[in-house]
Amino acid sequence: MEKSTTQFTIQLKSKIKPTEDREKVIKAIKNIFTDAEITIPETDKIYITVEGEAKNIERFKELIRSQAILDTARSVLEKGSKGNYTKFKINKQAAYSEVVNFDKDIHGGIYVKIICSDEDKLINAIKDIAPRTKYGKIINEDEEEKKE
Amino acid sequence: MEKSTTQFTIQLKSKIKPTEDREKVIKAIKNIFTDAEITIPETDKIYITVEGEAKNIERFKELIRSQAILDTARSVLEKGSKGNYTKFKINKQAAYSEVVNFDKDIHGGIYVKIICSDEDKLINAIKDIAPRTKYGKIINEDEEEKKE
């Protein structure tokens, strides 16, 4: 099986408000998407948007497991999915503290878009990133389906 | 008449979120309250609150005049008044750009509390800071009252 880190592209976006520190926002993003390459636009504007791309989802996977929020993550990833991509937001302040939080972020949040080559690959990616659980344990949902 | 800058104490408070830059938040406060002395707590916490005090209201007065928001300011100052003080919030991001904005600030805002020695002094201070206007021009409301 192909490693999950190479199956998709992760597009990242976050606004930086005037009183925010660019480096801190980038740190927040990289805390969750460790290989993110972020571009800061050259502009004199005081409200800017940074954009970036990542491939590595491992830290995100680790965190949603250690925080025991797989069910929430699964539901967020499914809710945001459309065709070959899924998109959702994570809380920027939480990310700064290496925590994945899908709660609404009044600070703007980090926009995440996971893009696969086609819909089937996305479904598999979601299963891999946030597998279903039963009694708090990860289950093999393809096996479960066969049984039914 | 005593100068308005010495009639009261202005207490200031603002939260600093993890991705914010302390110096930028202090700059935002000082843009409006030029003589503000801000204390940054010594703490390892990532969410901190800075507090400060100022005496000089002149820049605030200038801005609400140049922005032509005297009526809004008057209403905000009156709405927040209780006994010898009035309190209100201003938008931190706007303050960073030297703009006074009383709109709700999703970023936390700057908390302002203007404290006088007694209620009468507060009423006079409010009249001085944000005098009533008529057809867009400042009026002497004490004169107007006498006429009625």
PDB file of C-alpha atoms in Angstrom:
ATOM      1  CA  MET A   1       0.000   0.000   0.000  1.00  0.00           C
ATOM      2  CA  GLU A   2       1.203   3.441  -0.887  1.00  0.00           C
ATOM      3  CA  LYS A   3       2.184   5.555   2.114  1.00  0.00           C
ATOM      4  CA  SER A   4      -0.492   8.000   3.106  1.00  0.00           C
ATOM      5  CA  THR A   5       2.008  10.850   2.972  1.00  0.00           C
ATOM      6  CA  THR A   6       2.302  10.610  -0.811  1.00  0.00           C
ATOM      7  CA  GLN A   7      -1.328  10.045  -1.779  1.00  0.00           C
ATOM      8  CA  PHE A   8      -2.461  13.626  -1.746  1.00  0.00           C
ATOM      9  CA  THR A   9      -1.614  17.263  -1.658  1.00  0.00           C
ATOM     10  CA  ILE A  10      -2.534  19.329   1.370  1.00  0.00           C
ATOM     11  CA  GLN A  11      -3.280  22.944   0.583  1.00  0.00           C
ATOM     12  CA  LEU A  12      -3.045  25.318   3.516  1.00  0.00           C
ATOM     13  CA  LYS A  13      -4.207  28.862   3.986  1.00  0.00           C
ATOM     14  CA  SER A  14      -4.391  31.268   6.901  1.00  0.00           C
ATOM     15  CA  LYS A  15      -5.054  34.938   7.376  1.00  0.00           C
ATOM     16  CA  ILE A  16      -2.651  36.965   9.440  1.00  0.00           C
ATOM     17  CA  LYS A  17      -4.186  39.847  11.325  1.00  0.00           C
ATOM     18  CA  PRO A  18      -2.322  43.098  11.963  1.00  0.00           C
ATOM     19  CA  THR A  19      -1.401  42.296  15.556  1.00  0.00           C
ATOM     20  CA  GLU A  20      -0.323  38.755  14.741  1.00  0.00           C
ATOM     21  CA  ASP A  21       3.230  37.595  14.289  1.00  0.00           C
ATOM     22  CA  ARG A  22       3.840  35.951  10.892  1.00  0.00           C
ATOM     23  CA  GLU A  23       6.424  33.549  12.252  1.00  0.00           C
ATOM     24  CA  LYS A  24       4.044  32.403  14.986  1.00  0.00           C
ATOM     25  CA  VAL A  25       1.299  31.712  12.455  1.00  0.00           C
ATOM     26  CA  ILE A  26       3.743  29.716  10.320  1.00  0.00           C
ATOM     27  CA  LYS A  27       4.888  27.826  13.422  1.00  0.00           C
ATOM     28  CA  ALA A  28       1.233  27.002  14.177  1.00  0.00           C
ATOM     29  CA  ILE A  29       0.751  25.560  10.677  1.00  0.00           C
ATOM     30  CA  LYS A  30       4.032  23.602  10.744  1.00  0.00           C
ATOM     31  CA  ASN A  31       3.206  22.167  14.170  1.00  0.00           C
ATOM     32  CA  ILE A  32       0.463  20.171  12.456  1.00  0.00           C
ATOM     33  CA  PHE A  33       1.735  19.897   8.872  1.00  0.00           C
ATOM     34  CA  THR A  34       5.442  19.479   9.453  1.00  0.00           C
ATOM     35  CA  ASP A  35       6.618  19.731   5.837  1.00  0.00           C
ATOM     36  CA  ALA A  36       4.422  22.696   4.935  1.00  0.00           C
ATOM     37  CA  GLU A  37       6.013  25.176   2.596  1.00  0.00           C
ATOM     38  CA  ILE A  38       4.441  28.527   3.242  1.00  0.00           C
ATOM     39  CA  THR A  39       4.596  31.563   1.016  1.00  0.00           C
ATOM     40  CA  ILE A  40       4.253  35.020   2.496  1.00  0.00           C
ATOM     41  CA  PRO A  41       2.991  37.458  -0.113  1.00  0.00           C
ATOM     42  CA  GLU A  42       5.037  40.580  -0.721  1.00  0.00           C
ATOM     43  CA  THR A  43       2.596  43.283   0.129  1.00  0.00           C
ATOM     44  CA  ASP A  44       2.281  46.410   2.199  1.00  0.00           C
ATOM     45  CA  LYS A  45      -1.234  45.474   3.236  1.00  0.00           C
ATOM     46  CA  ILE A  46      -1.736  44.940   6.934  1.00  0.00           C
ATOM     47  CA  TYR A  47      -4.167  42.052   6.465  1.00  0.00           C
ATOM     48  CA  ILE A  48      -2.369  39.282   4.640  1.00  0.00           C
ATOM     49  CA  THR A  49      -3.073  35.679   3.745  1.00  0.00           C
ATOM     50  CA  VAL A  50      -0.351  33.076   3.747  1.00  0.00           C
ATOM     51  CA  GLU A  51      -0.692  30.007   1.588  1.00  0.00           C
ATOM     52  CA  GLY A  52       1.203  26.802   1.517  1.00  0.00           C
ATOM     53  CA  GLU A  53       1.353  23.193   0.562  1.00  0.00           C
ATOM     54  CA  ALA A  54       2.241  20.033   2.425  1.00  0.00           C
ATOM     55  CA  LYS A  55       2.377  16.307   1.724  1.00  0.00           C
ATOM     56  CA  ASN A  56       2.919  14.876   5.165  1.00  0.00           C
ATOM     57  CA  ILE A  57      -0.200  14.085   7.195  1.00  0.00           C
ATOM     58  CA  GLU A  58       1.574  11.948   9.829  1.00  0.00           C
ATOM     59  CA  ARG A  59       1.674  14.535  12.628  1.00  0.00           C
ATOM     60  CA  PHE A  60      -2.014  15.317  12.085  1.00  0.00           C
ATOM     61  CA  LYS A  61      -2.770  11.580  12.264  1.00  0.00           C
ATOM     62  CA  GLU A  62      -0.712  11.176  15.423  1.00  0.00           C
ATOM     63  CA  LEU A  63      -2.438  14.094  17.128  1.00  0.00           C
ATOM     64  CA  ILE A  64      -6.008  13.055  16.381  1.00  0.00           C
ATOM     65  CA  ARG A  65      -5.097   9.635  17.804  1.00  0.00           C
ATOM     66  CA  SER A  66      -3.325  10.870  20.937  1.00  0.00           C
ATOM     67  CA  GLN A  67      -6.096  13.394  21.556  1.00  0.00           C
ATOM     68  CA  ALA A  68      -8.669  10.635  21.031  1.00  0.00           C
ATOM     69  CA  ILE A  69     -10.691  12.673  18.566  1.00  0.00           C
ATOM     70  CA  LEU A  70     -10.795  10.173  15.694  1.00  0.00           C
ATOM     71  CA  ASP A  71     -14.592  10.158  15.496  1.00  0.00           C
ATOM     72  CA  THR A  72     -14.774  13.928  15.346  1.00  0.00           C
ATOM     73  CA  ALA A  73     -11.979  14.030  12.767  1.00  0.00           C
ATOM     74  CA  ARG A  74     -13.720  11.410  10.645  1.00  0.00           C
ATOM     75  CA  SER A  75     -16.949  13.342  10.724  1.00  0.00           C
ATOM     76  CA  VAL A  76     -15.169  16.618   9.851  1.00  0.00           C
ATOM     77  CA  LEU A  77     -13.287  15.018   6.942  1.00  0.00           C
ATOM     78  CA  GLU A  78     -16.469  13.434   5.591  1.00  0.00           C
ATOM     79  CA  LYS A  79     -18.556  16.554   6.029  1.00  0.00           C
ATOM     80  CA  GLY A  80     -16.021  18.628   4.070  1.00  0.00           C
ATOM     81  CA  SER A  81     -15.591  16.165   1.242  1.00  0.00           C
ATOM     82  CA  LYS A  82     -16.708  16.885  -2.296  1.00  0.00           C
ATOM     83  CA  GLY A  83     -15.484  14.859  -5.258  1.00  0.00           C
ATOM     84  CA  ASN A  84     -11.742  14.344  -4.948  1.00  0.00           C
ATOM     85  CA  TYR A  85     -11.084  16.721  -2.058  1.00  0.00           C
ATOM     86  CA  THR A  86     -12.097  17.463   1.491  1.00  0.00           C
ATOM     87  CA  LYS A  87     -11.712  20.768   3.211  1.00  0.00           C
ATOM     88  CA  PHE A  88     -11.993  21.905   6.806  1.00  0.00           C
ATOM     89  CA  LYS A  89     -10.630  24.394   9.293  1.00  0.00           C
ATOM     90  CA  ILE A  90      -8.502  23.899  12.350  1.00  0.00           C
ATOM     91  CA  ASN A  91      -8.013  26.291  15.220  1.00  0.00           C
ATOM     92  CA  LYS A  92      -4.861  28.367  14.792  1.00  0.00           C
ATOM     93  CA  GLN A  93      -4.311  29.091  18.471  1.00  0.00           C
ATOM     94  CA  ALA A  94      -4.630  25.410  19.342  1.00  0.00           C
ATOM     95  CA  ALA A  95      -2.261  24.525  16.492  1.00  0.00           C
ATOM     96  CA  TYR A  96       0.293  26.895  17.997  1.00  0.00           C
ATOM     97  CA  SER A  97       0.203  24.632  21.046  1.00  0.00           C
ATOM     98  CA  GLU A  98       0.421  21.457  18.904  1.00  0.00           C
ATOM     99  CA  VAL A  99      -3.212  20.598  19.420  1.00  0.00           C
ATOM    100  CA  VAL A 100      -5.707  19.774  16.663  1.00  0.00           C
ATOM    101  CA  ASN A 101      -9.004  21.479  17.343  1.00  0.00           C
ATOM    102  CA  PHE A 102     -11.846  21.651  14.846  1.00  0.00           C
ATOM    103  CA  ASP A 103     -13.807  24.170  16.882  1.00  0.00           C
ATOM    104  CA  LYS A 104     -14.638  27.449  15.281  1.00  0.00           C
ATOM    105  CA  ASP A 105     -11.670  29.762  15.525  1.00  0.00           C
ATOM    106  CA  ILE A 106     -12.583  33.365  16.093  1.00  0.00           C
ATOM    107  CA  HIS A 107      -9.018  34.168  15.120  1.00  0.00           C
ATOM    108  CA  GLY A 108      -9.497  33.074  11.523  1.00  0.00           C
ATOM    109  CA  GLY A 109      -8.253  29.506  11.633  1.00  0.00           C
ATOM    110  CA  ILE A 110      -6.111  27.456   9.305  1.00  0.00           C
ATOM    111  CA  TYR A 111      -7.888  26.312   6.149  1.00  0.00           C
ATOM    112  CA  VAL A 112      -6.910  22.805   5.128  1.00  0.00           C
ATOM    113  CA  LYS A 113      -7.771  21.175   1.784  1.00  0.00           C
ATOM    114  CA  ILE A 114      -6.720  17.607   1.118  1.00  0.00           C
ATOM    115  CA  ILE A 115      -6.783  16.828  -2.595  1.00  0.00           C
ATOM    116  CA  CYS A 116      -6.550  13.340  -4.086  1.00  0.00           C
ATOM    117  CA  SER A 117      -6.406  12.344  -7.735  1.00  0.00           C
ATOM    118  CA  ASP A 118      -9.946  10.941  -7.619  1.00  0.00           C
ATOM    119  CA  GLU A 119     -12.895  10.320  -5.312  1.00  0.00           C
ATOM    120  CA  ASP A 120     -12.008   6.701  -4.507  1.00  0.00           C
ATOM    121  CA  LYS A 121      -8.526   7.712  -3.398  1.00  0.00           C
ATOM    122  CA  LEU A 122     -10.061  10.379  -1.178  1.00  0.00           C
ATOM    123  CA  ILE A 123     -12.373   7.856   0.489  1.00  0.00           C
ATOM    124  CA  ASN A 124      -9.379   5.606   1.172  1.00  0.00           C
ATOM    125  CA  ALA A 125      -7.334   8.538   2.431  1.00  0.00           C
ATOM    126  CA  ILE A 126     -10.072   9.504   4.872  1.00  0.00           C
ATOM    127  CA  LYS A 127     -10.306   5.897   6.099  1.00  0.00           C
ATOM    128  CA  ASP A 128      -6.552   5.921   6.637  1.00  0.00           C
ATOM    129  CA  ILE A 129      -6.350   9.324   8.304  1.00  0.00           C
ATOM    130  CA  ALA A 130      -9.338   8.917  10.599  1.00  0.00           C
ATOM    131  CA  PRO A 131     -10.462   5.286  10.729  1.00  0.00           C
ATOM    132  CA  ARG A 132     -13.723   4.394  12.389  1.00  0.00           C
ATOM    133  CA  THR A 133     -13.625   3.252  15.973  1.00  0.00           C
ATOM    134  CA  LYS A 134     -15.750   0.953  18.071  1.00  0.00           C
ATOM    135  CA  TYR A 135     -15.658   1.151  21.860  1.00  0.00           C
ATOM    136  CA  GLY A 136     -12.753   3.573  21.452  1.00  0.00           C
ATOM    137  CA  LYS A 137     -10.661   1.188  19.342  1.00  0.00           C
ATOM    138  CA  ILE A 138      -9.826   1.503  15.646  1.00  0.00           C
ATOM    139  CA  ILE A 139     -11.693  -1.034  13.543  1.00  0.00           C
ATOM    140  CA  ASN A 140     -11.114  -2.263   9.998  1.00  0.00           C
ATOM    141  CA  GLU A 141     -14.285  -0.897   8.486  1.00  0.00           C
ATOM    142  CA  ASP A 142     -13.832  -2.741   5.170  1.00  0.00           C
ATOM    143  CA  GLU A 143     -13.798  -6.016   7.104  1.00  0.00           C
ATOM    144  CA  GLU A 144     -16.858  -4.913   9.096  1.00  0.00           C
ATOM    145  CA  GLU A 145     -18.707  -4.106   5.890  1.00  0.00           C
ATOM    146  CA  LYS A 146     -17.970  -7.547   4.446  1.00  0.00           C
ATOM    147  CA  LYS A 147     -19.348  -9.204   7.567  1.00  0.00           C
ATOM    148  CA  GLU A 148     -22.667  -7.372   7.328  1.00  0.00           C
TER     149      GLU A 148
ATOM    150  CA  MET B   1     -11.215  74.695  33.306  1.00  0.00           C
ATOM    151  CA  GLU B   2      -8.953  71.775  34.118  1.00  0.00           C
ATOM    152  CA  LYS B   3      -7.482  70.044  31.081  1.00  0.00           C
ATOM    153  CA  SER B   4      -9.313  66.880  30.163  1.00  0.00           C
ATOM    154  CA  THR B   5      -6.053  64.920  30.198  1.00  0.00           C
ATOM    155  CA  THR B   6      -5.729  65.225  33.959  1.00  0.00           C
ATOM    156  CA  GLN B   7      -9.322  64.655  35.037  1.00  0.00           C
ATOM    157  CA  PHE B   8      -9.327  60.901  34.987  1.00  0.00           C
ATOM    158  CA  THR B   9      -7.408  57.698  34.843  1.00  0.00           C
ATOM    159  CA  ILE B  10      -7.734  55.445  31.825  1.00  0.00           C
ATOM    160  CA  GLN B  11      -7.319  51.767  32.612  1.00  0.00           C
ATOM    161  CA  LEU B  12      -6.467  49.571  29.665  1.00  0.00           C
ATOM    162  CA  LYS B  13      -6.514  45.840  29.203  1.00  0.00           C
ATOM    163  CA  SER B  14      -6.038  43.479  26.281  1.00  0.00           C
ATOM    164  CA  LYS B  15      -5.570  39.782  25.799  1.00  0.00           C
ATOM    165  CA  ILE B  16      -2.712  38.584  23.650  1.00  0.00           C
ATOM    166  CA  LYS B  17      -3.338  35.369  21.793  1.00  0.00           C
ATOM    167  CA  PRO B  18      -0.583  32.837  21.096  1.00  0.00           C
ATOM    168  CA  THR B  19      -0.053  33.867  17.473  1.00  0.00           C
ATOM    169  CA  GLU B  20      -0.098  37.575  18.277  1.00  0.00           C
ATOM    170  CA  ASP B  21       2.948  39.773  18.643  1.00  0.00           C
ATOM    171  CA  ARG B  22       3.125  41.525  22.032  1.00  0.00           C
ATOM    172  CA  GLU B  23       4.801  44.590  20.619  1.00  0.00           C
ATOM    173  CA  LYS B  24       2.112  44.951  17.952  1.00  0.00           C
ATOM    174  CA  VAL B  25      -0.643  44.775  20.564  1.00  0.00           C
ATOM    175  CA  ILE B  26       1.138  47.427  22.642  1.00  0.00           C
ATOM    176  CA  LYS B  27       1.569  49.564  19.524  1.00  0.00           C
ATOM    177  CA  ALA B  28      -2.176  49.250  18.858  1.00  0.00           C
ATOM    178  CA  ILE B  29      -2.979  50.477  22.388  1.00  0.00           C
ATOM    179  CA  LYS B  30      -0.459  53.338  22.230  1.00  0.00           C
ATOM    180  CA  ASN B  31      -1.780  54.443  18.845  1.00  0.00           C
ATOM    181  CA  ILE B  32      -4.946  55.505  20.648  1.00  0.00           C
ATOM    182  CA  PHE B  33      -3.713  56.171  24.203  1.00  0.00           C
ATOM    183  CA  THR B  34      -0.319  57.700  23.515  1.00  0.00           C
ATOM    184  CA  ASP B  35       0.977  57.824  27.096  1.00  0.00           C
ATOM    185  CA  ALA B  36      -0.201  54.343  28.042  1.00  0.00           C
ATOM    186  CA  GLU B  37       2.148  52.473  30.321  1.00  0.00           C
ATOM    187  CA  ILE B  38       1.663  48.803  29.710  1.00  0.00           C
ATOM    188  CA  THR B  39       2.787  45.971  31.932  1.00  0.00           C
ATOM    189  CA  ILE B  40       3.464  42.565  30.426  1.00  0.00           C
ATOM    190  CA  PRO B  41       3.083  39.844  33.043  1.00  0.00           C
ATOM    191  CA  GLU B  42       6.016  37.524  33.569  1.00  0.00           C
ATOM    192  CA  THR B  43       4.482  34.205  32.779  1.00  0.00           C
ATOM    193  CA  ASP B  44       5.050  31.119  30.707  1.00  0.00           C
ATOM    194  CA  LYS B  45       1.387  30.946  29.777  1.00  0.00           C
ATOM    195  CA  ILE B  46       0.647  31.286  26.089  1.00  0.00           C
ATOM    196  CA  TYR B  47      -2.537  33.290  26.627  1.00  0.00           C
ATOM    197  CA  ILE B  48      -1.605  36.475  28.436  1.00  0.00           C
ATOM    198  CA  THR B  49      -3.352  39.690  29.381  1.00  0.00           C
ATOM    199  CA  VAL B  50      -1.540  43.004  29.313  1.00  0.00           C
ATOM    200  CA  GLU B  51      -2.746  45.832  31.497  1.00  0.00           C
ATOM    201  CA  GLY B  52      -1.908  49.462  31.545  1.00  0.00           C
ATOM    202  CA  GLU B  53      -2.837  52.952  32.499  1.00  0.00           C
ATOM    203  CA  ALA B  54      -3.011  56.214  30.634  1.00  0.00           C
ATOM    204  CA  LYS B  55      -3.978  59.814  31.368  1.00  0.00           C
ATOM    205  CA  ASN B  56      -3.999  61.321  27.917  1.00  0.00           C
ATOM    206  CA  ILE B  57      -7.272  61.124  25.962  1.00  0.00           C
ATOM    207  CA  GLU B  58      -6.306  63.685  23.295  1.00  0.00           C
ATOM    208  CA  ARG B  59      -5.511  61.247  20.477  1.00  0.00           C
ATOM    209  CA  PHE B  60      -8.770  59.385  21.109  1.00  0.00           C
ATOM    210  CA  LYS B  61     -10.625  62.712  20.988  1.00  0.00           C
ATOM    211  CA  GLU B  62      -8.873  63.713  17.762  1.00  0.00           C
ATOM    212  CA  LEU B  63      -9.682  60.413  16.103  1.00  0.00           C
ATOM    213  CA  ILE B  64     -13.389  60.313  16.940  1.00  0.00           C
ATOM    214  CA  ARG B  65     -13.604  63.864  15.526  1.00  0.00           C
ATOM    215  CA  SER B  66     -11.627  63.195  12.340  1.00  0.00           C
ATOM    216  CA  GLN B  67     -13.521  59.951  11.782  1.00  0.00           C
ATOM    217  CA  ALA B  68     -16.794  61.809  12.399  1.00  0.00           C
ATOM    218  CA  ILE B  69     -18.043  59.247  14.909  1.00  0.00           C
ATOM    219  CA  LEU B  70     -18.796  61.610  17.787  1.00  0.00           C
ATOM    220  CA  ASP B  71     -22.412  60.477  18.097  1.00  0.00           C
ATOM    221  CA  THR B  72     -21.442  56.814  18.238  1.00  0.00           C
ATOM    222  CA  ALA B  73     -18.675  57.578  20.729  1.00  0.00           C
ATOM    223  CA  ARG B  74     -21.065  59.566  22.924  1.00  0.00           C
ATOM    224  CA  SER B  75     -23.561  56.750  22.925  1.00  0.00           C
ATOM    225  CA  VAL B  76     -20.841  54.151  23.722  1.00  0.00           C
ATOM    226  CA  LEU B  77     -19.446  56.268  26.569  1.00  0.00           C
ATOM    227  CA  GLU B  78     -22.914  56.817  28.032  1.00  0.00           C
ATOM    228  CA  LYS B  79     -23.968  53.209  27.640  1.00  0.00           C
ATOM    229  CA  GLY B  80     -20.865  52.014  29.501  1.00  0.00           C
ATOM    230  CA  SER B  81     -21.135  54.501  32.338  1.00  0.00           C
ATOM    231  CA  LYS B  82     -21.869  53.481  35.914  1.00  0.00           C
ATOM    232  CA  GLY B  83     -21.221  55.792  38.837  1.00  0.00           C
ATOM    233  CA  ASN B  84     -17.817  57.412  38.414  1.00  0.00           C
ATOM    234  CA  TYR B  85     -16.570  55.351  35.502  1.00  0.00           C
ATOM    235  CA  THR B  86     -17.417  54.319  31.967  1.00  0.00           C
ATOM    236  CA  LYS B  87     -16.072  51.270  30.226  1.00  0.00           C
ATOM    237  CA  PHE B  88     -16.109  50.104  26.631  1.00  0.00           C
ATOM    238  CA  LYS B  89     -14.132  48.112  24.104  1.00  0.00           C
ATOM    239  CA  ILE B  90     -12.344  49.232  20.983  1.00  0.00           C
ATOM    240  CA  ASN B  91     -11.225  47.090  18.092  1.00  0.00           C
ATOM    241  CA  LYS B  92      -7.584  46.078  18.421  1.00  0.00           C
ATOM    242  CA  GLN B  93      -6.953  45.554  14.716  1.00  0.00           C
ATOM    243  CA  ALA B  94      -8.404  48.962  13.872  1.00  0.00           C
ATOM    244  CA  ALA B  95      -6.320  50.522  16.659  1.00  0.00           C
ATOM    245  CA  TYR B  96      -3.216  49.039  15.066  1.00  0.00           C
ATOM    246  CA  SER B  97      -4.082  51.161  12.031  1.00  0.00           C
ATOM    247  CA  GLU B  98      -4.785  54.249  14.184  1.00  0.00           C
ATOM    248  CA  VAL B  99      -8.517  53.962  13.791  1.00  0.00           C
ATOM    249  CA  VAL B 100     -11.066  54.005  16.611  1.00  0.00           C
ATOM    250  CA  ASN B 101     -13.706  51.373  16.032  1.00  0.00           C
ATOM    251  CA  PHE B 102     -16.281  50.343  18.610  1.00  0.00           C
ATOM    252  CA  ASP B 103     -17.447  47.337  16.606  1.00  0.00           C
ATOM    253  CA  LYS B 104     -17.206  43.957  18.207  1.00  0.00           C
ATOM    254  CA  ASP B 105     -13.680  42.663  17.864  1.00  0.00           C
ATOM    255  CA  ILE B 106     -13.464  38.947  17.306  1.00  0.00           C
ATOM    256  CA  HIS B 107      -9.791  39.273  18.172  1.00  0.00           C
ATOM    257  CA  GLY B 108     -10.477  40.187  21.777  1.00  0.00           C
ATOM    258  CA  GLY B 109     -10.389  43.964  21.664  1.00  0.00           C
ATOM    259  CA  ILE B 110      -8.899  46.582  23.937  1.00  0.00           C
ATOM    260  CA  TYR B 111     -10.847  47.151  27.161  1.00  0.00           C
ATOM    261  CA  VAL B 112     -10.951  50.791  28.175  1.00  0.00           C
ATOM    262  CA  LYS B 113     -12.172  52.087  31.544  1.00  0.00           C
ATOM    263  CA  ILE B 114     -12.241  55.812  32.207  1.00  0.00           C
ATOM    264  CA  ILE B 115     -12.424  56.538  35.918  1.00  0.00           C
ATOM    265  CA  CYS B 116     -13.213  59.947  37.421  1.00  0.00           C
ATOM    266  CA  SER B 117     -13.270  60.947  41.073  1.00  0.00           C
ATOM    267  CA  ASP B 118     -17.057  61.217  41.059  1.00  0.00           C
ATOM    268  CA  GLU B 119     -20.125  60.909  38.863  1.00  0.00           C
ATOM    269  CA  ASP B 120     -20.411  64.620  38.040  1.00  0.00           C
ATOM    270  CA  LYS B 121     -16.817  64.705  36.820  1.00  0.00           C
ATOM    271  CA  LEU B 122     -17.539  61.690  34.634  1.00  0.00           C
ATOM    272  CA  ILE B 123     -20.560  63.390  33.059  1.00  0.00           C
ATOM    273  CA  ASN B 124     -18.393  66.435  32.298  1.00  0.00           C
ATOM    274  CA  ALA B 125     -15.598  64.256  30.960  1.00  0.00           C
ATOM    275  CA  ILE B 126     -17.998  62.490  28.592  1.00  0.00           C
ATOM    276  CA  LYS B 127     -19.348  65.863  27.392  1.00  0.00           C
ATOM    277  CA  ASP B 128     -15.786  66.974  26.751  1.00  0.00           C
ATOM    278  CA  ILE B 129     -14.608  63.785  25.055  1.00  0.00           C
ATOM    279  CA  ALA B 130     -17.640  63.252  22.848  1.00  0.00           C
ATOM    280  CA  PRO B 131     -19.810  66.378  22.772  1.00  0.00           C
ATOM    281  CA  ARG B 132     -23.253  66.240  21.224  1.00  0.00           C
ATOM    282  CA  THR B 133     -23.583  67.339  17.637  1.00  0.00           C
ATOM    283  CA  LYS B 134     -26.372  68.907  15.599  1.00  0.00           C
ATOM    284  CA  TYR B 135     -26.324  68.724  11.806  1.00  0.00           C
ATOM    285  CA  GLY B 136     -22.814  67.277  12.137  1.00  0.00           C
ATOM    286  CA  LYS B 137     -21.487  70.198  14.180  1.00  0.00           C
ATOM    287  CA  ILE B 138     -20.503  70.159  17.849  1.00  0.00           C
ATOM    288  CA  ILE B 139     -22.974  72.030  20.032  1.00  0.00           C
ATOM    289  CA  ASN B 140     -22.668  73.365  23.557  1.00  0.00           C
ATOM    290  CA  GLU B 141     -25.233  71.153  25.162  1.00  0.00           C
ATOM    291  CA  ASP B 142     -25.228  73.051  28.475  1.00  0.00           C
ATOM    292  CA  GLU B 143     -26.231  76.207  26.543  1.00  0.00           C
ATOM    293  CA  GLU B 144     -28.885  74.218  24.642  1.00  0.00           C
ATOM    294  CA  GLU B 145     -30.308  72.909  27.912  1.00  0.00           C
ATOM    295  CA  LYS B 146     -30.588  76.427  29.321  1.00  0.00           C
ATOM    296  CA  LYS B 147     -32.519  77.548  26.237  1.00  0.00           C
ATOM    297  CA  GLU B 148     -35.101  74.805  26.612  1.00  0.00           C
TER     298      GLU B 148
END
